[in-house]
Each structure stands twice: as C-alpha cells, then as structure tokens.
Short mmCIF file of C-alpha atoms and ligand atoms in Angstrom, two decimals:
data_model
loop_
_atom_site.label_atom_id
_atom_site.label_comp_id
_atom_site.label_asym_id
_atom_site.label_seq_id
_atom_site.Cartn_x
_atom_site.Cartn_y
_atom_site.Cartn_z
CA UNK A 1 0.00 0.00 0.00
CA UNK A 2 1.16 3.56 -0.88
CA UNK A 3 0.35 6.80 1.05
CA UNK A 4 0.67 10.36 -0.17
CA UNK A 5 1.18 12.05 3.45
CA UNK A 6 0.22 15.92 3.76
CA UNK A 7 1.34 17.88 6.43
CA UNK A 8 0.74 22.36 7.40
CA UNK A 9 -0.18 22.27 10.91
CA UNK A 10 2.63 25.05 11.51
CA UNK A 11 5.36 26.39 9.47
CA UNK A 12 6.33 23.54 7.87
CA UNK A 13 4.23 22.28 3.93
CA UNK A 14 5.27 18.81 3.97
CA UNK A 15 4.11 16.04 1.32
CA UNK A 16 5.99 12.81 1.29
CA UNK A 17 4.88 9.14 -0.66
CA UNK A 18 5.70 6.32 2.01
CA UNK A 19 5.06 2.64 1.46
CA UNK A 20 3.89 -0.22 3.44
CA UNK A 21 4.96 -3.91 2.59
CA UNK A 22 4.29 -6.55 4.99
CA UNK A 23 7.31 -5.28 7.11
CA UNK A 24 8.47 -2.49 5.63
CA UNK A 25 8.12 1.16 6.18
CA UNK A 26 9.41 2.72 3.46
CA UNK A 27 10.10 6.58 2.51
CA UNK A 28 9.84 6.95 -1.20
CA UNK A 29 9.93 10.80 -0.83
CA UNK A 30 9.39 13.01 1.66
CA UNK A 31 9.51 17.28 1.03
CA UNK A 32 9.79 19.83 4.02
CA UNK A 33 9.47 23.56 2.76
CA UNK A 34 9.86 25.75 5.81
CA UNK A 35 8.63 29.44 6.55
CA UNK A 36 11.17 29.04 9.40
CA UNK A 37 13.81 31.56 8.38
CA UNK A 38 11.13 34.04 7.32
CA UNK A 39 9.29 33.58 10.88
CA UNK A 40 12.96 33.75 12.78
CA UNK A 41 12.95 37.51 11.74
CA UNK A 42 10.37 37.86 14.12
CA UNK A 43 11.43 35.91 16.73
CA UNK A 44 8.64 33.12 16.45
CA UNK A 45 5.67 31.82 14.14
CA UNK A 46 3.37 34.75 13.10
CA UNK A 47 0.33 32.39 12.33
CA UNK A 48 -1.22 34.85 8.99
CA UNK A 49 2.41 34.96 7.68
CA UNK A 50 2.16 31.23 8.02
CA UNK A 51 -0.73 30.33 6.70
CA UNK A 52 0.42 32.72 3.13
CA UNK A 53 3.67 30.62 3.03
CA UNK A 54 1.05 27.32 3.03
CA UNK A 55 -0.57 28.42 0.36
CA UNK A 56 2.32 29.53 -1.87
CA UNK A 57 4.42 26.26 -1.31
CA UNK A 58 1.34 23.41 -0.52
CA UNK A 59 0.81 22.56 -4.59
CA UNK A 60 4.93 22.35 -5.61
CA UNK A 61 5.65 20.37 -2.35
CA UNK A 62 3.25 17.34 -3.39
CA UNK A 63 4.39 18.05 -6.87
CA UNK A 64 7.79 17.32 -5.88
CA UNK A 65 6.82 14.45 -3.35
CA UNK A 66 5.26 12.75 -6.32
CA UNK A 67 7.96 13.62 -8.41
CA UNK A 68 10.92 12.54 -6.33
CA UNK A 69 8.86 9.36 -5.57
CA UNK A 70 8.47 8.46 -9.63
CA UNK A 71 5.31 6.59 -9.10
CA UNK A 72 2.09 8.36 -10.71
CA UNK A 73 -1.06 9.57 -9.33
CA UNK A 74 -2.44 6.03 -10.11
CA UNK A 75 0.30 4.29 -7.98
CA UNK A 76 -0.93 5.91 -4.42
CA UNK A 77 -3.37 4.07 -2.51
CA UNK A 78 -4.62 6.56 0.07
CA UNK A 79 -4.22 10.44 1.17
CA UNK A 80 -3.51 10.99 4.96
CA UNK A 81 -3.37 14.40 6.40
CA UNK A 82 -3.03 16.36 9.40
CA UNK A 83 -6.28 17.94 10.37
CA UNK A 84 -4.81 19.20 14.14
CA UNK A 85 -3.89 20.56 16.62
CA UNK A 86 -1.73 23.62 15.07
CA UNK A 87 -2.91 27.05 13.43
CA UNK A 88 -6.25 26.94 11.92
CA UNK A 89 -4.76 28.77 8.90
CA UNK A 90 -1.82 26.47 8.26
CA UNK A 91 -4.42 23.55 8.90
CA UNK A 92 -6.88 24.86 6.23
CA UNK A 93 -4.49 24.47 3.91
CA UNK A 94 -3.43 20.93 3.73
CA UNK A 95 -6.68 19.55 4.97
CA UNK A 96 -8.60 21.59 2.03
CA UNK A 97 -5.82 20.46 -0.92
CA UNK A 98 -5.90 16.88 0.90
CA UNK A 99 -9.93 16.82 0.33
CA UNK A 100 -9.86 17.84 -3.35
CA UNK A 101 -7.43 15.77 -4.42
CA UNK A 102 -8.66 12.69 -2.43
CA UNK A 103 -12.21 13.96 -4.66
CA UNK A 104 -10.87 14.55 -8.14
CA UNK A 105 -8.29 11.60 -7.66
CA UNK A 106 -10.98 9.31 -6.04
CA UNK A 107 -8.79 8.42 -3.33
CA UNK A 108 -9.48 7.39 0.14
CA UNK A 109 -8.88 10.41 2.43
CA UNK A 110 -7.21 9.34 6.14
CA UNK A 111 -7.53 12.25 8.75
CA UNK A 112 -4.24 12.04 11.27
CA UNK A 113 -3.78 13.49 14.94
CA UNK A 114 -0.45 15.63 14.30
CA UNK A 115 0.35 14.25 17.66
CA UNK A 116 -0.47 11.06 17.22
CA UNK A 117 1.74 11.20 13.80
CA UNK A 118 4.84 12.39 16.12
CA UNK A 119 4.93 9.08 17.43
CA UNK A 120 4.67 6.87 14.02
CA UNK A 121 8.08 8.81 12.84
CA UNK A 122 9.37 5.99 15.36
CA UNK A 123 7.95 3.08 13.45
CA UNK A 124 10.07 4.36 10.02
CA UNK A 125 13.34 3.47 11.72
CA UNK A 126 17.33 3.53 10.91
CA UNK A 127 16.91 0.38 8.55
CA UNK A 128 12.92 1.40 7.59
CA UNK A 129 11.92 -1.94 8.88
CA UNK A 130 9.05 -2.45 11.48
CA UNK A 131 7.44 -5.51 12.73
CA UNK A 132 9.33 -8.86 13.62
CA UNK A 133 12.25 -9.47 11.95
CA UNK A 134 12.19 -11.99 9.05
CA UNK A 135 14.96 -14.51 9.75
CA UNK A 136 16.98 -12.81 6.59
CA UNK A 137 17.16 -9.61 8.20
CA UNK A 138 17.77 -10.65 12.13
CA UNK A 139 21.72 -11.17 11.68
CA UNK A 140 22.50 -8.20 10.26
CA UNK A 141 20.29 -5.56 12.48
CA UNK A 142 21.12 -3.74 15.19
CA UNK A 143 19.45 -3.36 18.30
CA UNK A 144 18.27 0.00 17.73
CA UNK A 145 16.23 -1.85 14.53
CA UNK A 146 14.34 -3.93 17.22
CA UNK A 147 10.31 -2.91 16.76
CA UNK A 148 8.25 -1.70 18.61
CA UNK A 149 6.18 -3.93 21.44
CA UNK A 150 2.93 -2.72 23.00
CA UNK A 151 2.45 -1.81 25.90
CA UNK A 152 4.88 1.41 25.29
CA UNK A 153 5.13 4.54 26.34
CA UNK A 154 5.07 7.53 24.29
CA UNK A 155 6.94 10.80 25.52
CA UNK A 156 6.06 13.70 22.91
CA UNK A 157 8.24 16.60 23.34
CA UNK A 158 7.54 19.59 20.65
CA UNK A 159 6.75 22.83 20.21
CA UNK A 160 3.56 22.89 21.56
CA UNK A 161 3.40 19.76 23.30
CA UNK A 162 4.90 17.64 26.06
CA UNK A 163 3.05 14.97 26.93
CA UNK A 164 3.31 11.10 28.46
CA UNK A 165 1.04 8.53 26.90
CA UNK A 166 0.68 4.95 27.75
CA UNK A 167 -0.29 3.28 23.87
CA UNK A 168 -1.48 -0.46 24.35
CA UNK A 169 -2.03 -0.83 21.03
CA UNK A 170 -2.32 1.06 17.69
CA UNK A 171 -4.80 3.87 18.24
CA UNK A 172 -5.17 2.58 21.74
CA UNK A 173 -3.86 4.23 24.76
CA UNK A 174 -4.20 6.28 28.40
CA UNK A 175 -3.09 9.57 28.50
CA UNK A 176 -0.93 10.18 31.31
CA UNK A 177 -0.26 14.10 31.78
CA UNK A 178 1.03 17.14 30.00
CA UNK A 179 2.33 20.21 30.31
CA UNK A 180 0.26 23.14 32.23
CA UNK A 181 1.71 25.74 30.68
CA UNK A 182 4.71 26.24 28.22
CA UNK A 183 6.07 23.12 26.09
CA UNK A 184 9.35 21.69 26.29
CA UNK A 185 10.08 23.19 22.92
CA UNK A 186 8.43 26.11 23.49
CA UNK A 187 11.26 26.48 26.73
CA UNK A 188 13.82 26.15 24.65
CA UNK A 189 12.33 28.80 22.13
CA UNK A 190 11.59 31.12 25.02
CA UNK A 191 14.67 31.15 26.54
CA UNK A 192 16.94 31.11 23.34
CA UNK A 193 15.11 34.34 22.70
CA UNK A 194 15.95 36.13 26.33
CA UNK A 195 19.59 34.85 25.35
CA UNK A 196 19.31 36.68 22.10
CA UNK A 197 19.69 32.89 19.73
CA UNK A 198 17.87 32.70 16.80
CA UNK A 199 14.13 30.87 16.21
CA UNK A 200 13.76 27.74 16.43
CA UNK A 201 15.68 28.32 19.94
CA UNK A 202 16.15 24.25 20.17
CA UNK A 203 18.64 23.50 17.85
CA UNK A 204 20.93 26.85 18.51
CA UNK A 205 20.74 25.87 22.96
CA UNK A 206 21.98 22.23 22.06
CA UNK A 207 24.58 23.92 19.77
CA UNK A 208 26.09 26.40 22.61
CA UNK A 209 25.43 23.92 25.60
CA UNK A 210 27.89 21.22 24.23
CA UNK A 211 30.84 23.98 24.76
CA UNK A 212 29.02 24.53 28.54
CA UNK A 213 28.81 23.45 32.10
CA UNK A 214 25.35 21.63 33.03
CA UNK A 215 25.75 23.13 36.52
CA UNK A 216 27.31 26.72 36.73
CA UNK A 217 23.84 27.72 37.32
CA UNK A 218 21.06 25.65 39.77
CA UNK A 219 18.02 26.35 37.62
CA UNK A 220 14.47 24.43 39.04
CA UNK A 221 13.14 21.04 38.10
CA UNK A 222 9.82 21.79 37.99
CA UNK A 223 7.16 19.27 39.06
CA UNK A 224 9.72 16.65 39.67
CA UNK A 225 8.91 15.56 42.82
CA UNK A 226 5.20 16.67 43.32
CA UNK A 227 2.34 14.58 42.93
CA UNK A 228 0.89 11.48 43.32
CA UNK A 229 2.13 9.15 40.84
CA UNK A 230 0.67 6.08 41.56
CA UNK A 231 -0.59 4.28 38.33
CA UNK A 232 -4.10 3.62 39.76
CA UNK A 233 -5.52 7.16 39.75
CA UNK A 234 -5.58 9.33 42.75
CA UNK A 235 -4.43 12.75 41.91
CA UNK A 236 -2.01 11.71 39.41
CA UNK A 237 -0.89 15.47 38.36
CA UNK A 238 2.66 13.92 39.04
CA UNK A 239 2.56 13.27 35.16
CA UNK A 240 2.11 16.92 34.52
CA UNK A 241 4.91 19.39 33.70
CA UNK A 242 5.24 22.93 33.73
CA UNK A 243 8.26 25.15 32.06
CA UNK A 244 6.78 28.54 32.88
CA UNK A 245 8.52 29.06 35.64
CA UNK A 246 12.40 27.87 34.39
CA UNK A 247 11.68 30.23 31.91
CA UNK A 248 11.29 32.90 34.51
CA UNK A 249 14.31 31.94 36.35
CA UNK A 250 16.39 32.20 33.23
CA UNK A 251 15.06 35.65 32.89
CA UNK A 252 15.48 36.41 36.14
CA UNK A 253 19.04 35.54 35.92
CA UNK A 254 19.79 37.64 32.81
CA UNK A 255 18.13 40.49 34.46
CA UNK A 256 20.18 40.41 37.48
CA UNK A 257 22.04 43.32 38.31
CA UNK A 258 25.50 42.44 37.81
CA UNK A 259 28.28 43.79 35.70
CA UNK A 260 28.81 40.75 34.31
CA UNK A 261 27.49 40.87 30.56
CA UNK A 262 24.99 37.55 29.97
CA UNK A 263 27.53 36.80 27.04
CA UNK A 264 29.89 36.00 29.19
CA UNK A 265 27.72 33.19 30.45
CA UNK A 266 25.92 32.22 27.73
CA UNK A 267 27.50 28.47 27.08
CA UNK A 268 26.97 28.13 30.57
CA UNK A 269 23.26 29.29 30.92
CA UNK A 270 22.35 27.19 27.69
CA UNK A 271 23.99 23.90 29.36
CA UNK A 272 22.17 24.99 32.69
CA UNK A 273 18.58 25.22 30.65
CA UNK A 274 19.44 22.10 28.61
CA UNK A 275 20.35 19.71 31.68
CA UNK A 276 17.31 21.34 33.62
CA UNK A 277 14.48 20.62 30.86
CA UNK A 278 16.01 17.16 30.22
CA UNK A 279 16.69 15.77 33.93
CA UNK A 280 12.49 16.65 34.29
CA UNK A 281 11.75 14.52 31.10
CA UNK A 282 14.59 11.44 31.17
CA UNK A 283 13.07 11.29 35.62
CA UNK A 284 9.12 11.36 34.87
CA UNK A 285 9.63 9.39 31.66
CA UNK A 286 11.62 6.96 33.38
CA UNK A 287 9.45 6.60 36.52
CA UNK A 288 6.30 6.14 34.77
CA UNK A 289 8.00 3.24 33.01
CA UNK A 290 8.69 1.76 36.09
CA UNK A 291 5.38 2.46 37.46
CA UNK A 292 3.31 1.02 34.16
CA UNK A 293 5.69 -1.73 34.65
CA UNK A 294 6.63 -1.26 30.68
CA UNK A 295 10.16 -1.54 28.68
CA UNK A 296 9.32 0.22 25.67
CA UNK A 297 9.74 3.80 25.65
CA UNK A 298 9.51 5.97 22.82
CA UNK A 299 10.11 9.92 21.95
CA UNK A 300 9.03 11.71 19.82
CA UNK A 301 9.18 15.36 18.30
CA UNK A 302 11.14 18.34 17.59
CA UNK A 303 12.68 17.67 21.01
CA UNK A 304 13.31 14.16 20.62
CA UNK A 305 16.09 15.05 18.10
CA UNK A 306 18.11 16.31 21.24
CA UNK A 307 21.26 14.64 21.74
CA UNK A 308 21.52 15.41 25.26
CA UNK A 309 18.02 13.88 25.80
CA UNK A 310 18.58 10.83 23.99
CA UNK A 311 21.83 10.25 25.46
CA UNK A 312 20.19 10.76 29.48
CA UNK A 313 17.68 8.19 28.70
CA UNK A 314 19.67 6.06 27.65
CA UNK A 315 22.08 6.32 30.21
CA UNK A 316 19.77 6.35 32.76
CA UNK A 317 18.06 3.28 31.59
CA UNK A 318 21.46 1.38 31.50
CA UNK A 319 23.30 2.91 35.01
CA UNK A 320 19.87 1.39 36.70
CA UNK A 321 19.85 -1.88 34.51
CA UNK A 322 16.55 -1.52 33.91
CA UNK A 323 15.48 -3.75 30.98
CA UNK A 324 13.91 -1.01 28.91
CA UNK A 325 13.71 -0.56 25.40
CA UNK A 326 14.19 2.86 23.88
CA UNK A 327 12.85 3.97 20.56
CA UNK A 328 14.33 7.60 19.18
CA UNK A 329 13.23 8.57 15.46
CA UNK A 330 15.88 9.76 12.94
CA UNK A 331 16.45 13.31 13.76
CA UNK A 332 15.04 14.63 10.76
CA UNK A 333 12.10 12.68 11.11
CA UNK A 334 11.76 14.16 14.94
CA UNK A 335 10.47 17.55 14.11
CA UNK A 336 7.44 17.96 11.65
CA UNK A 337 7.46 16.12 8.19
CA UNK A 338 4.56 14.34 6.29
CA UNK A 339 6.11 10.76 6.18
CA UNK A 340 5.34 10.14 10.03
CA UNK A 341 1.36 11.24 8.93
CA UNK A 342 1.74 8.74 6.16
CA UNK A 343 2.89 6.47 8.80
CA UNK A 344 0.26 6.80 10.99
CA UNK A 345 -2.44 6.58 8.40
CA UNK A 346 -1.01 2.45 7.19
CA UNK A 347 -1.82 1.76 10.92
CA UNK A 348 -4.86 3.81 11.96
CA UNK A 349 -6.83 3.16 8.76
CA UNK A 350 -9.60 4.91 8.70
CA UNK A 351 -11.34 6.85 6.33
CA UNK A 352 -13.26 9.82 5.84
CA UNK A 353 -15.67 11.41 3.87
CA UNK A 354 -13.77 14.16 2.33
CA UNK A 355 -16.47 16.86 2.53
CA UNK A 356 -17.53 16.02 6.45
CA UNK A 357 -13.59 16.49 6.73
CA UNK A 358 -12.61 19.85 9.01
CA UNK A 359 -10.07 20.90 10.87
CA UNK A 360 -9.53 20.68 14.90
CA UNK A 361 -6.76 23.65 15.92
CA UNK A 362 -7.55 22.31 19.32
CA UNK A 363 -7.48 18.15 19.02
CA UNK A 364 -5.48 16.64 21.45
CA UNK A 365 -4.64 13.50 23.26
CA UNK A 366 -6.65 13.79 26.18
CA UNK A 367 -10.09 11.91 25.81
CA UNK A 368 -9.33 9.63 22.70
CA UNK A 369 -10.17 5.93 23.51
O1 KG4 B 1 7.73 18.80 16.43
P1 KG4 B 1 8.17 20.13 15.98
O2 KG4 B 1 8.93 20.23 14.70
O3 KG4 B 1 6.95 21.11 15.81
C1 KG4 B 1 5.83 21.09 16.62
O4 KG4 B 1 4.93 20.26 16.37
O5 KG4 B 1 5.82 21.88 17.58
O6 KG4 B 1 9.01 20.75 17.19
C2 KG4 B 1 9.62 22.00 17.11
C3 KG4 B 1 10.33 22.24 18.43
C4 KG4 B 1 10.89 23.66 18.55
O7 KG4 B 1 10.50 24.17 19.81
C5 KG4 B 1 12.39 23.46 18.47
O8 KG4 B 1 13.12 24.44 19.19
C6 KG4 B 1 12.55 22.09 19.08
O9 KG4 B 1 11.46 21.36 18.58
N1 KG4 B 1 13.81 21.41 18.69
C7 KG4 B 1 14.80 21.13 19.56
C8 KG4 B 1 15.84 20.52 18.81
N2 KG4 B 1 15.45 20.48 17.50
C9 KG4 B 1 14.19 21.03 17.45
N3 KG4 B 1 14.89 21.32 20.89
C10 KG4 B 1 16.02 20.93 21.51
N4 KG4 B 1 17.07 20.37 20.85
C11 KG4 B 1 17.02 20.14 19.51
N5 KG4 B 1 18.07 19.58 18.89
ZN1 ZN B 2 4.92 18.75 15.40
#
C-alpha cells in the first residue's frame, strides 16, 4: 500500500509518498518547505504569515513528493493528512488540498492526529523496517532496529506539546499528563530568545550547551517531585509538567544586576537550561516506566532530536539496569514532516468522507479511547 502524506499544521508544507509492505516502512519521498527563516525575523511563528507561506508552497511540495517518488497519481493508494492541533490557517491548507485531491483523484482520504503522527516517525526506523524481523534480516540488524512492542510509552516533546502517553495498542492508549503551561520546545524557544539565539531556539541551545557546564547555574526542576504518581488514579498530576517558571528563572538571571554581561555566560546558561528541561523529562519518563511496569519507551518530536536527551535516557536506563527498550526517530524525522502522517495513516486506517472532513486547531490527546 502507498500513502501520499500531507502535512501544514505550523510552518512547515510537507508532502511525502511512504510505502507499506508486509514489514516495511518505506520513505519513497518526503519534502519539508519551511517558513522558518522568514518567521525567525520575528522571533517566532506569526500564524497569517504562516498560513500565506502554506498556500504559496502546498501545490509544488506534493508536486515534488510525487515527483521525487516516480510513481504516478495512479500508484498511491490513500491520502492521509493532518487535520490538528496547530494554526487553523496552516491547517486549512493541507486539509482543504488533501480533500480535493482525495475527490478529483478518487482516493481514500485518512484524517491524522499531528500528535499522534509524532509518534509513528518511530515506526520508520534507521533500517525502515518495522514488525518482527524476518529470519533474513535478524543477523544483520542492530538493536536499535528492534520494533516496537505494545504496551509502550510515548513521551512527545515539541513545540507545543509535552506529553506522556501509555499506547497499548495502535490507536489505543491512556493519557498520562502534560504540560500546564509552556512546552518543552516552546522552553527552549523562550529562553533562546531572552539569550538573544535565533528561532527555532532548540537546535541553537543544544549547539552552545555542548561547549558549557550543566551546573554553573542551579536552575528548578519543575514538578519533579510533586504529585501522586501512583498508576491507579488518585491525583495523578505527578505526570504533569510545567516550564513557565524555568523560563522565569532564566530571565530572572539575565536580568540580574550584575556587571557581568549575559555573554559571558551564555554556554553556561544554555547547558544549565538544557540539563534542567532534560533531567524533568529522562526522571518522569523513566518513573512512569517503572510504574506502568513497561520496557518500551519511545520519543518523539522536535525535542526528541536532542542529543543530550537521547543520550540521558539512555544512560539512565542502562546505570539502573533496567530492561527497557528505547525507541528515538531519525532526527530529521523528529520535528514535523509528512512521512510520520503517512505512517500513521497504514496503521490507523480509517477513512473519511472528504467533505464532512474539518479541521480541529484544538485536538489533542486527552479523551481519545
Ligand atoms: O515537532 P516540531 O517540529 O513542531 C511542533 O509540532 O511543535 O518541534 C519543534 C520544536 C521547537 O520548539 C524546536 O526548538 C525544538 O522542537 N527542537 C529542539 C531541537 N530540534 C528542534 N529542541 C532541543 N534540541 C534540539 N536539537
Ligand atoms: Zn509537530
């Protein structure tokens, strides 16, 4: 089966042709045209500006995904597309294309969670094999090829989101918690800004923090020890986060009066930030884990393409020997792209009638079944 994935929730128009064989998830193409530079002018996404750049690159991104895939029109199966969370703008735009095309094509048309999608980019892995190994391919994989088992649970770090998910199955799971305020991402963004870094703020902390020290500055750990987090209710905000207030404190600390210029600390401060937001993520991650009695985890998201946060995990997993298993997508396929949509459609089949099709700015992953 073939999928033409379409993806505008934010700033990125993303179209890519993935196929499914009985074990096999394959990219054929996959096209990311970003408004990010234009939006880093301004220090973040202005949703209008957006939702123009949609429209001007939404038709020669699936162009080119069909294109760089060489099949035709004829050769794809299905259409899957984002229809939320994100800007209702951005959102119009993919879902409307998605639903003519899927008309005048006659193809079926499979609406995707955006979050949900986050976590398929894990299922097109390192070798783009998922499922059991066929005996051919067992000798010459690597663990990191291993598939995914159910139960498993989902951390989904991005811009907007940050939230712990307990799947049992495909299109099955509990929600565990979220954030209450900003996003992991959206921390990073935040507090590259009040360091004067470029948008996306991610990326540019990670780059600064490697030539830092984690602790020249004791920044909080918010909501790491609060709570009840007992995995048979109660009140279990002890999955929550919150990044509001590190935020703050890294403000706080560049507006300190001192005559010591922020630049002089600015390796430092982005380490400090970097080891604070990922100690909060690698401890609740880990303990829910433990406390769901699972050993699969997997990340997903912009954030997920953090070395640092890949690297805690996994130490942390291995210093307590716990037999977990942990699932990172390829960093490009971390932050937003249409083949993880695609992906997500080949296992949560289900379509829609194109015209009762609209979009949900506010869909999330609280109250799915
Ligand atoms: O998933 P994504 O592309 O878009 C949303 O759905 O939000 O995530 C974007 C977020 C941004 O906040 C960006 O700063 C962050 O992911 N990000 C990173 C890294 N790469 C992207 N954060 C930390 N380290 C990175 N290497
Ligand atoms: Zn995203």
């Amino acid at each position: 089966m073939i999928i033409l994935g379409i993806e505008t929730s934010c700033d990125e128009t993303a179209a890519a042709v993935v196929l499914k064989t009985k074990n096999r998830i394959q990219i054929l193409s996959n096209v990311v045209a970003s408004s990010a530079v234009l939006q880093a002018k301004y220090g973040g996404v202005i949703p209008e500006q957006a939702a123009r750049e949609q429209i001007k690159s939404i038709i020669p991104v699936i162009e080119t995904a069909i294109d760089d895939s060489r099949l035709t029109i004829n050769d794809i199966d299905a259409i899957a597309v984002t229809f939320g969370p994100g800007l209702i703008g951005s959102l119009l735009v993919g879902v409307e294309t998605a639903k003519t095309l899927a008309l005048v094509w006659k193809k079926p048309l499979i609406p995707v969670n955006h979050l949900i999608g986050h976590f398929y980019a894990n299922w097109i892995n390192r070798s783009t094999v998922y499922g059991l190994p066929s005996t051919a391919e067992v000798g010459s994989r690597k663990s990191e090829d291993l598939p995914i088992l159910f139960p498993c649970l989902g951390l989904l770090v991005s811009g907007g989101h940050t939230d712990l998910v307990l799947f049992t199955n495909h299109g099955k799971y509990k929600y565990l918690g979220g954030t209450r305020d900003d996003a992991a991402g959206e921390c990073f963004d935040k507090c590259a800004r009040l360091l004067g870094l470029p948008y996306p703020g991610g990326p540019e902390i990670a780059k600064l923090a490697k030539k830092g020290s984690p602790k020249a500055f004791d920044l909080p750990r918010p909501m790491l020890e609060k709570g009840d987090f007992s995995a048979k209710g109660g009140p279990a905000y002890g999955w929550d986060f919150s990044f509001s207030g590190l935020k703050t404190a890294v403000a706080n600390l560049i507006h300190r009066p001192t005559d010591t210029p922020i630049s002089s600390d600015l390796t430092d401060l982005a380490a400090s930030i970097e080891a604070a937001i990922v100690e909060v993520l690698v401890e609740k991650t880990v303990k829910a884990a433990q406390m769901y009695k699972v050993d699969q985890i997997m990340i997903a998201g912009g954030v997920a393409a953090n070395q640092k946060l890949k690297e805690s995990l996994e130490s942390r997993i291995k210093s307590q020997e716990l037999n977990i298993k942990l699932h990172v997508p390829e960093a490009n396929l971390c932050t937003d792209n249409a083949a993880m949509i695609a992906a997500a459609a080949f296992f949560n089949y289900h379509p829609i009638d194109p015209l009762k099709l609209q979009v949900n700015p506010n869909l999330s992953l609280i109250n799915n079944p």
